[in-house]
PDB file of C-alpha atoms in Angstrom:
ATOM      1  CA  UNK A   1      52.784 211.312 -31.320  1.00  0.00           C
ATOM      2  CA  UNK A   2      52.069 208.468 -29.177  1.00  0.00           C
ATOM      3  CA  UNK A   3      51.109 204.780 -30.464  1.00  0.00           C
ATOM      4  CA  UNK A   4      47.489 205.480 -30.193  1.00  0.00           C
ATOM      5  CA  UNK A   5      48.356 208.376 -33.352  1.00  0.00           C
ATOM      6  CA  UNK A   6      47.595 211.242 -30.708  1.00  0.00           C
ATOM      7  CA  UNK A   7      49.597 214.467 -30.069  1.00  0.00           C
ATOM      8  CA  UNK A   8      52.110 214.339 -27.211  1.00  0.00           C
ATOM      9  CA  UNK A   9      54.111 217.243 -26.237  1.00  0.00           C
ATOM     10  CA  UNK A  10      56.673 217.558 -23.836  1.00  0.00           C
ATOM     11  CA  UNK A  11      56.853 220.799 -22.416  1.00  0.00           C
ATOM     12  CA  UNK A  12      59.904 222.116 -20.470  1.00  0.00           C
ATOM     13  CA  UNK A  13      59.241 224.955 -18.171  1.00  0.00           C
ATOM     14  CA  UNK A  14      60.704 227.542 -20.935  1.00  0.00           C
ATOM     15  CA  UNK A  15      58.214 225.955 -23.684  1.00  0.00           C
ATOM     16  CA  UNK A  16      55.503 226.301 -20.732  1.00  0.00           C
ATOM     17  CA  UNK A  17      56.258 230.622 -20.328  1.00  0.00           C
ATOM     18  CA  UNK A  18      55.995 230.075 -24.359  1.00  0.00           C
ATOM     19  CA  UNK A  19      51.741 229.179 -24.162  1.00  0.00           C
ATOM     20  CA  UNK A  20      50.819 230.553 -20.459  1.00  0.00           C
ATOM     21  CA  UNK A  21      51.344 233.888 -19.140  1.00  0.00           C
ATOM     22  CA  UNK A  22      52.095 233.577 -15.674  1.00  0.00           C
ATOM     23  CA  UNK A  23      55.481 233.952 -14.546  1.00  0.00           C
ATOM     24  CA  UNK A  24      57.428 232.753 -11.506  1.00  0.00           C
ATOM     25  CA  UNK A  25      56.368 233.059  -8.646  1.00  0.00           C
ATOM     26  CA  UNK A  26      53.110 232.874 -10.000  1.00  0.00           C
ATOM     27  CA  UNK A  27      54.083 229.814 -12.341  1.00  0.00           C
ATOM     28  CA  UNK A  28      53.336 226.654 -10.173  1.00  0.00           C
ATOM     29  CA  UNK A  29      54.632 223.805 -12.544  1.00  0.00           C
ATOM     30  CA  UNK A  30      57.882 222.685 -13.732  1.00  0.00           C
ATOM     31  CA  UNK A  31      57.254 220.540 -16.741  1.00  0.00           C
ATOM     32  CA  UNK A  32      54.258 219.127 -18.350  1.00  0.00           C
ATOM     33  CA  UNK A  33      53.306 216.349 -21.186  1.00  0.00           C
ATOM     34  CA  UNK A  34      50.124 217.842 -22.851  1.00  0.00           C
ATOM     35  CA  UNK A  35      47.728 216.522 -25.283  1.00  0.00           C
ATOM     36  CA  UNK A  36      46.005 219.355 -27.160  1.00  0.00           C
ATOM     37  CA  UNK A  37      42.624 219.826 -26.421  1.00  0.00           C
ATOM     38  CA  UNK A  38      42.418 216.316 -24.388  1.00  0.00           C
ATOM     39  CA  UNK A  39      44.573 216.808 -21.227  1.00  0.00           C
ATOM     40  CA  UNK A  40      47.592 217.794 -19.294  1.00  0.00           C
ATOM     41  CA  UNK A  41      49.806 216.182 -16.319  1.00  0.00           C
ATOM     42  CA  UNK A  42      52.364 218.710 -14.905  1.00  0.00           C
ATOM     43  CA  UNK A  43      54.851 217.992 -11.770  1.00  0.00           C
ATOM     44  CA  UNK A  44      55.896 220.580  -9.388  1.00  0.00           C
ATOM     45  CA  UNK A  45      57.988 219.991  -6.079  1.00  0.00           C
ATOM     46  CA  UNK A  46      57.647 222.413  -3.684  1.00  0.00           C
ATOM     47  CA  UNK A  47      61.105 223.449  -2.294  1.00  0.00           C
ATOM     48  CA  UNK A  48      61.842 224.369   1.153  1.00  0.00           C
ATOM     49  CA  UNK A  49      62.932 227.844   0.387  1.00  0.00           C
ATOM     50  CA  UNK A  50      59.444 228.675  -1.591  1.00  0.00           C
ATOM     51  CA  UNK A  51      58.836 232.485  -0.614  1.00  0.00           C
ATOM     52  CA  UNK A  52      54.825 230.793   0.467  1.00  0.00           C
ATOM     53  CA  UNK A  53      56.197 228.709   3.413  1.00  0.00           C
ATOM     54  CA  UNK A  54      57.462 231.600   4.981  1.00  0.00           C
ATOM     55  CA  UNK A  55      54.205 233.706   5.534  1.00  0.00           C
ATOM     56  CA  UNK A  56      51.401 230.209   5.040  1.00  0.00           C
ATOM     57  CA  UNK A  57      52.227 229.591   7.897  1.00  0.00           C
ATOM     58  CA  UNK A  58      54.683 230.649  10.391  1.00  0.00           C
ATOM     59  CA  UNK A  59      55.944 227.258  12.199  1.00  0.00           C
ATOM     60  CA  UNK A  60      53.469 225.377   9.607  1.00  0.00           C
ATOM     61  CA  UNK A  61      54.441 225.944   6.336  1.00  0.00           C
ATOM     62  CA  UNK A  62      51.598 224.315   3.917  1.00  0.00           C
ATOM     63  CA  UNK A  63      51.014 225.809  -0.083  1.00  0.00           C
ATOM     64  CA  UNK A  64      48.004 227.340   0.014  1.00  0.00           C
ATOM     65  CA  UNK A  65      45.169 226.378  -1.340  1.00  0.00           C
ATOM     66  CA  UNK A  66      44.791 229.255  -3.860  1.00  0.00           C
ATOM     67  CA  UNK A  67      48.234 228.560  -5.110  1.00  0.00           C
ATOM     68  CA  UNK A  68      47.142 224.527  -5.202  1.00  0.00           C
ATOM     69  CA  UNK A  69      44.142 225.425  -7.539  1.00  0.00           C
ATOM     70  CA  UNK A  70      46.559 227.855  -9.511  1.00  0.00           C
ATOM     71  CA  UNK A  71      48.997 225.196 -10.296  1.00  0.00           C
ATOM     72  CA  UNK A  72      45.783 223.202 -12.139  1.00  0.00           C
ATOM     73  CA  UNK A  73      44.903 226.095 -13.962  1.00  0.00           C
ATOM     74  CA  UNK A  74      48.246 226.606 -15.084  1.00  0.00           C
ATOM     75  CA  UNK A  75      48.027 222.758 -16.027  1.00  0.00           C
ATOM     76  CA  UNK A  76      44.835 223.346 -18.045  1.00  0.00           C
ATOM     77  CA  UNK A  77      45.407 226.125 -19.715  1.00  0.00           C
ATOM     78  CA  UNK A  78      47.938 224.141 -21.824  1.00  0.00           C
ATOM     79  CA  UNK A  79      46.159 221.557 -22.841  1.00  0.00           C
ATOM     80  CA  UNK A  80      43.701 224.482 -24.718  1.00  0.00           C
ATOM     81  CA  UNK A  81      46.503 226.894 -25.525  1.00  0.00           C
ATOM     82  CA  UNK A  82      47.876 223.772 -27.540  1.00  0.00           C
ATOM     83  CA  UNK A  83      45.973 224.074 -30.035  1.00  0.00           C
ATOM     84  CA  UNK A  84      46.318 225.314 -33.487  1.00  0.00           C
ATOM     85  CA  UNK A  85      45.904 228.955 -32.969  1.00  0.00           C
ATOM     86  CA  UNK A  86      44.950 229.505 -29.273  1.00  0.00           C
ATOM     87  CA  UNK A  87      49.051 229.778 -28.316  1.00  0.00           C
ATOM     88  CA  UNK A  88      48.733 233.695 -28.019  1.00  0.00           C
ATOM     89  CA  UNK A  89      45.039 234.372 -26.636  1.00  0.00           C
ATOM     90  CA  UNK A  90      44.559 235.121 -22.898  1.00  0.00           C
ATOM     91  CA  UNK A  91      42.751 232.757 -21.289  1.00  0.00           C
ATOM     92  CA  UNK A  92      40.636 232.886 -17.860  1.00  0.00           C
ATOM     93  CA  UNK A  93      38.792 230.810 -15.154  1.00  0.00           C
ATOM     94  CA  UNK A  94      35.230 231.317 -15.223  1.00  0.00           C
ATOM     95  CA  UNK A  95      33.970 228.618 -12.997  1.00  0.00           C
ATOM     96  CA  UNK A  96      35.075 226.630 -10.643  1.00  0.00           C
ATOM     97  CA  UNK A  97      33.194 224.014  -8.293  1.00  0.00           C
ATOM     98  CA  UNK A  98      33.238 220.929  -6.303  1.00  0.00           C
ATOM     99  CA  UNK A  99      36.627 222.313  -5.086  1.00  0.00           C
ATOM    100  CA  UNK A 100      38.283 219.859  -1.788  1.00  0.00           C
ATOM    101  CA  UNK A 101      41.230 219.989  -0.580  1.00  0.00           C
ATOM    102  CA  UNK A 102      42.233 216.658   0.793  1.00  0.00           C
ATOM    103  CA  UNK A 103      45.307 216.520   2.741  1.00  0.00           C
ATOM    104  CA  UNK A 104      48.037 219.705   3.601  1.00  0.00           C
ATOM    105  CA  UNK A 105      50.720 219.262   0.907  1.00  0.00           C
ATOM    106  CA  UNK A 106      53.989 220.371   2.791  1.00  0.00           C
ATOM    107  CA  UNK A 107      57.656 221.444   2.133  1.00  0.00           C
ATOM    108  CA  UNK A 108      59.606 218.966  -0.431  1.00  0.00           C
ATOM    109  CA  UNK A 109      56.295 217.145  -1.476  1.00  0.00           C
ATOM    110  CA  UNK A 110      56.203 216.322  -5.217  1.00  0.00           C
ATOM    111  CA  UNK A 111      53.296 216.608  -6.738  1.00  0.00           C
ATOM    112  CA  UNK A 112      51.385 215.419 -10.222  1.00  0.00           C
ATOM    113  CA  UNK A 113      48.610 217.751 -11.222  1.00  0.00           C
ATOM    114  CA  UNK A 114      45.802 216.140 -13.928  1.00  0.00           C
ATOM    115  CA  UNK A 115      43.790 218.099 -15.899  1.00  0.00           C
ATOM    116  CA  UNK A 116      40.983 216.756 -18.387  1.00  0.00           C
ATOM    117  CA  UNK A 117      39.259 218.165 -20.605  1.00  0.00           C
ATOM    118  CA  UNK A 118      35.428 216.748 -19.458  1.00  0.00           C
ATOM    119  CA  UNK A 119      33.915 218.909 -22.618  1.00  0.00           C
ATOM    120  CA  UNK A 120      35.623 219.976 -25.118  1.00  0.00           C
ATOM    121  CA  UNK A 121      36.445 222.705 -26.361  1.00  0.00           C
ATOM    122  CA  UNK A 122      34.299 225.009 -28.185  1.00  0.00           C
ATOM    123  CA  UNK A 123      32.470 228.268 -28.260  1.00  0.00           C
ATOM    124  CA  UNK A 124      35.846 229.494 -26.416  1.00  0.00           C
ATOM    125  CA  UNK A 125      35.048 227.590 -23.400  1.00  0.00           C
ATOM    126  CA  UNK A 126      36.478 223.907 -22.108  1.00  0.00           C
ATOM    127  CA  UNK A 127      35.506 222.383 -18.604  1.00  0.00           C
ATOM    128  CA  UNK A 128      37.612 220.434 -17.154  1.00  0.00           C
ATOM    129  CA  UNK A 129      37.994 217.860 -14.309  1.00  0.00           C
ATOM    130  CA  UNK A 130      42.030 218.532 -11.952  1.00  0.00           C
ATOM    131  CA  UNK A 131      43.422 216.553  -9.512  1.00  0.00           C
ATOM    132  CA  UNK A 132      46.943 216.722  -7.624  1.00  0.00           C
ATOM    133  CA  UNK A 133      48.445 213.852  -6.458  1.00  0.00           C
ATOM    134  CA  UNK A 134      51.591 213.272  -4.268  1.00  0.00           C
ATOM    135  CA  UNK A 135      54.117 211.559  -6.044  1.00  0.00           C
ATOM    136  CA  UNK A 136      55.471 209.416  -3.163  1.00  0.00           C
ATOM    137  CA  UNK A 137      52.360 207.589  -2.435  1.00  0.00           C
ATOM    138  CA  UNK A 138      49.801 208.011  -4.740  1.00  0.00           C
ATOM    139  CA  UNK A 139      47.725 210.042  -2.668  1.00  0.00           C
ATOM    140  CA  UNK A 140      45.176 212.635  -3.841  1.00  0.00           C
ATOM    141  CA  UNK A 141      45.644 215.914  -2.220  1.00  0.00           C
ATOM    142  CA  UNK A 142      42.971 217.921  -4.107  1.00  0.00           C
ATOM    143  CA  UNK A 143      40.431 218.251  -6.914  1.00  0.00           C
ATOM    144  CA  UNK A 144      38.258 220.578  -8.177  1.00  0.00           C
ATOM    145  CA  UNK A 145      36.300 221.160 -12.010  1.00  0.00           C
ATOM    146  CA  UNK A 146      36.372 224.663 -13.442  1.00  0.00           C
ATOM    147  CA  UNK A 147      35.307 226.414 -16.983  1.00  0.00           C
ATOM    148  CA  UNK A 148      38.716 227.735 -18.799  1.00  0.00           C
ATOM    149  CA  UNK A 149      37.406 230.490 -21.567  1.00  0.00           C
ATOM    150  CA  UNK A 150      39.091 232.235 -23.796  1.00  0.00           C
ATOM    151  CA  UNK A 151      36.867 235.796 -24.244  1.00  0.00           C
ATOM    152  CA  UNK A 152      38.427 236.195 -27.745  1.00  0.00           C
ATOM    153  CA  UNK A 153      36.330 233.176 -29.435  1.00  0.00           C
ATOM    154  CA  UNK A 154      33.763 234.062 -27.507  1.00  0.00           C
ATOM    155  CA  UNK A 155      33.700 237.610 -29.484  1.00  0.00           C
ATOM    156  CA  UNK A 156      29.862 236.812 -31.453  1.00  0.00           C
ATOM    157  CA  UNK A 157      28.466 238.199 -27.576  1.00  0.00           C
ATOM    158  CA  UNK A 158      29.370 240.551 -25.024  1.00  0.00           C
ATOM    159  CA  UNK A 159      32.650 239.494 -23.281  1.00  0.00           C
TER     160      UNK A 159
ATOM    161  CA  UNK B   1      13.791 211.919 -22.183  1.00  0.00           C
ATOM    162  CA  UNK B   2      11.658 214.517 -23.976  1.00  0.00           C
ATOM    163  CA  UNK B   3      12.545 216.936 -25.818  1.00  0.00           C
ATOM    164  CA  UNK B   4      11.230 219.393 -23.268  1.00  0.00           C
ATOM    165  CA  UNK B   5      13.550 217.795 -20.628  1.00  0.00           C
ATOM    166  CA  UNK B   6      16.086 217.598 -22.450  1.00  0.00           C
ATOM    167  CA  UNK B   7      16.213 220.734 -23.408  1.00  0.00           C
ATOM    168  CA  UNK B   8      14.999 221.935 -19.561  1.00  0.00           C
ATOM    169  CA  UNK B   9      17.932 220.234 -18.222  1.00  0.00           C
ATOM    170  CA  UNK B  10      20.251 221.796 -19.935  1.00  0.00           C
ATOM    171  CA  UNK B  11      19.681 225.040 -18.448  1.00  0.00           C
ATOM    172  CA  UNK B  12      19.887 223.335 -15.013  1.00  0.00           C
ATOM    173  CA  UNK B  13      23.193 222.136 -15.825  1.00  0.00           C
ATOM    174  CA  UNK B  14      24.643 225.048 -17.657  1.00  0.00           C
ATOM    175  CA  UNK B  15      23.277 227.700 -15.542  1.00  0.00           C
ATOM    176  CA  UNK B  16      22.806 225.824 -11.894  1.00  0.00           C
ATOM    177  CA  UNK B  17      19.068 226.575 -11.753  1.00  0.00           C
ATOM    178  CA  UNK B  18      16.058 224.547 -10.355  1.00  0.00           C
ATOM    179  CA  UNK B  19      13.980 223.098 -13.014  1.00  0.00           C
ATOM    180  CA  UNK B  20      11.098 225.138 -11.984  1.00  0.00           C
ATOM    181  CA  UNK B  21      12.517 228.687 -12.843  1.00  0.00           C
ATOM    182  CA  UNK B  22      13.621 227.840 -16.416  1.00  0.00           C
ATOM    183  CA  UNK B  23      11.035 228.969 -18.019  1.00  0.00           C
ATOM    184  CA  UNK B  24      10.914 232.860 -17.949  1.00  0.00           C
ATOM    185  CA  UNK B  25      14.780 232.809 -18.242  1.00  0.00           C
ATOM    186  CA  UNK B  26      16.355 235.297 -20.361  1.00  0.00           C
ATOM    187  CA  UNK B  27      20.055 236.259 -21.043  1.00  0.00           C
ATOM    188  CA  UNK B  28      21.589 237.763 -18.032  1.00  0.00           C
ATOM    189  CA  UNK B  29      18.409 237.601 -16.450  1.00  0.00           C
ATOM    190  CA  UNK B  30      20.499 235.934 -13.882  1.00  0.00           C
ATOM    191  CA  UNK B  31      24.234 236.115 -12.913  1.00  0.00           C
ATOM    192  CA  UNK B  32      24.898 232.596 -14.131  1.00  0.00           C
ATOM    193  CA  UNK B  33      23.504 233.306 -17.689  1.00  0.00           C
ATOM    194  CA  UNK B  34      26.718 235.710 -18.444  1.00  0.00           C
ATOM    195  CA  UNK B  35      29.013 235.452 -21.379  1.00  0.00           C
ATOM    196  CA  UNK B  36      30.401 232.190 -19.915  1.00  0.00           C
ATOM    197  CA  UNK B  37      27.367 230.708 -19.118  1.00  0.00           C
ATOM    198  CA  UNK B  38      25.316 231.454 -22.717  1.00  0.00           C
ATOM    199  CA  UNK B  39      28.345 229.191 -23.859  1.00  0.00           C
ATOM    200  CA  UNK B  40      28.085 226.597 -21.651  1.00  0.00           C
ATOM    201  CA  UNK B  41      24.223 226.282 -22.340  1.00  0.00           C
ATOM    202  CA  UNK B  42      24.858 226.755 -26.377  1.00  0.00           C
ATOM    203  CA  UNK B  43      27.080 223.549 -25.858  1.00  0.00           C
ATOM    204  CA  UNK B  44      24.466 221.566 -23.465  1.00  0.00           C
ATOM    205  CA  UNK B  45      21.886 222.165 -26.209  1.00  0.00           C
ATOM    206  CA  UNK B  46      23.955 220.765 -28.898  1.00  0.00           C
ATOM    207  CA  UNK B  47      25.129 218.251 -26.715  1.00  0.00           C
ATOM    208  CA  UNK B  48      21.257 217.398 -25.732  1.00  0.00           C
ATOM    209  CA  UNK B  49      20.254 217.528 -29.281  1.00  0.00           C
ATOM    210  CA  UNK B  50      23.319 216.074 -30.904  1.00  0.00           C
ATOM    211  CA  UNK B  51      23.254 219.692 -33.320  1.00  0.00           C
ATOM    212  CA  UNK B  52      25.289 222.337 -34.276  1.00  0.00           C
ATOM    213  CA  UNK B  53      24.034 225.535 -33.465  1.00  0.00           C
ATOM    214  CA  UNK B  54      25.085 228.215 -36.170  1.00  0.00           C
ATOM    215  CA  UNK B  55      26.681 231.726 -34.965  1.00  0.00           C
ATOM    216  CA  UNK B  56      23.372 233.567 -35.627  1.00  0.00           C
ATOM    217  CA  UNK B  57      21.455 231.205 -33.851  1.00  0.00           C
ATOM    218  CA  UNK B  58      23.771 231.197 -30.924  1.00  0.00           C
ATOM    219  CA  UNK B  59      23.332 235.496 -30.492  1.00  0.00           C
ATOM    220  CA  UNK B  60      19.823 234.866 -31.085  1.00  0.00           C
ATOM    221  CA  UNK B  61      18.959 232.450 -28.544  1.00  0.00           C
ATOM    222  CA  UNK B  62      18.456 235.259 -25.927  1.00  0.00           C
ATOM    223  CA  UNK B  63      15.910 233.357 -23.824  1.00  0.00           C
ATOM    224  CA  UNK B  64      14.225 230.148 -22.327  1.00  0.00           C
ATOM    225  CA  UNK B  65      11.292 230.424 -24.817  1.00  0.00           C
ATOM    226  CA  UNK B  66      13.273 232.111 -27.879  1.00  0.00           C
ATOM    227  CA  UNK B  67      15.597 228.708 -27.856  1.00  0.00           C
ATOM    228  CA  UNK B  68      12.862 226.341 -28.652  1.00  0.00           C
ATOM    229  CA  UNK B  69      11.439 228.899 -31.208  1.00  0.00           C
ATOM    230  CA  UNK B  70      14.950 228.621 -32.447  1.00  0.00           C
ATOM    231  CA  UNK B  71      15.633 224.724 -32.349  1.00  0.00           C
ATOM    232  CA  UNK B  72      12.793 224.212 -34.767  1.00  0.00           C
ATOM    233  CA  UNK B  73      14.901 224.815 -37.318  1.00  0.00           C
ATOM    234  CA  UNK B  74      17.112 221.984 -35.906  1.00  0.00           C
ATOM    235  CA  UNK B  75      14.384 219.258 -36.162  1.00  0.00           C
ATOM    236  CA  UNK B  76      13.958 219.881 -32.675  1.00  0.00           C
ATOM    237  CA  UNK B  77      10.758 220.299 -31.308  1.00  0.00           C
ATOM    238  CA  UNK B  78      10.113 221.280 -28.087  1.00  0.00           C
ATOM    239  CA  UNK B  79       5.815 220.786 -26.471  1.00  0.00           C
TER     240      UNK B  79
END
């Protein structure tokens, strides 16, 4: 807990594979500090070697977007699968919107990704508001708000 | 705000419609009112209406005009 009384959890990338399913290279953050059902702030550094630069692109190597937005899903997702019975349910992106992509993040970069939970969650849905910044300066590099569900509390309909 | 536009906008917001086509909406009428976006609208209303909808209510609430039918019972009254 934090002086405020609130949840904090550390999260090493074992404890992440522990509440998220994706696995390397599909994983996009190294550690996280989570507060269940309220938000999440994850770092990844991008290493020179990552298998993206190679192919995104030849002579330019940038991560691509798609993996960008995955690595504040990934960020999300914890700060629902956190709570008290949600650890083992599959969770999903269902929206996503006012998606930008600010400035190329390149080899070496470290980067913060925010989520926040905007709504909370209920109904097996959340929405939330991500951003990644680059460590060195502050910078944000992209942002975009998306709907995390989980279809299993969202059972009383059609999935 | 009314009631009605309360209860108009939160269709616009939870399904990404123009105010002007709420009214013959129905569940999966369009592609935004899916699974996903009957719960996002369930949790505008209560948000609108500062309620909490129970589960029957939330199957029930199939349509534009069946929801204010359905808020009554929530104090909520829709012209």
């Amino acid at each position: 807990m934090n002086a405020s009384g609130e949840t904090v959890l550390n999260l090493s990338e074992e404890d992440i594979l522990s509440y998220i399913k994706n696995r390397p290279p599909m994983l996009m953050i190294d550690n996280a500090v989570v507060k269940p059902g309220r938000s999440s702030r994850s770092k990844r550094v991008f290493k020179e070697d990552e298998w993206f630069f190679k192919c995104h692109f030849p002579g330019n190597p940038l991560v691509p977007g798609v993996l960008q937005l995955e690595a504040m899903f990934n960020t999300a997702a914890l700060a629902i699968k956190t709570l008290d019975g949600l650890k083992d349910k599959t969770s999903n992106i269902s929206r996503i919107k006012n998606v930008s992509f600010n400035a190329p993040i390149l080899p070496s970069d470290e980067i913060v990704i925010s989520a926040e939970v905007v709504k909370e969650y209920r109904h097996g849905i959340a929405f939330f508001h991500a951003e990644i910044s680059r460590v060195s300066d502050d910078a944000v590099l992209a942002k975009a708000d998306f709907v995390l569900s989980i279809p299993d509390d969202m059972n009383i309909i059609d999935k | 705000m009314t009631n009605r536009e309360k209860y108009v906008a939160a269709y616009v917001e939870a399904l990404d419609v123009n105010e002007g086509d709420v009214e013959e909406l129905e569940y999966q009428s369009i592609e935004a009112w899916d699974s996903v976006g009957h719960m996002s609208l369930i949790a505008e209303i209560e948000d609108a209406f500062d309620i909490q909808m129970e589960t029957d209510d939330i199957i029930d609430l199939s349509s534009f005009k069946k929801g204010i039918e359905l808020l009554k019972k929530y104090g909520v009254e829709i012209d």
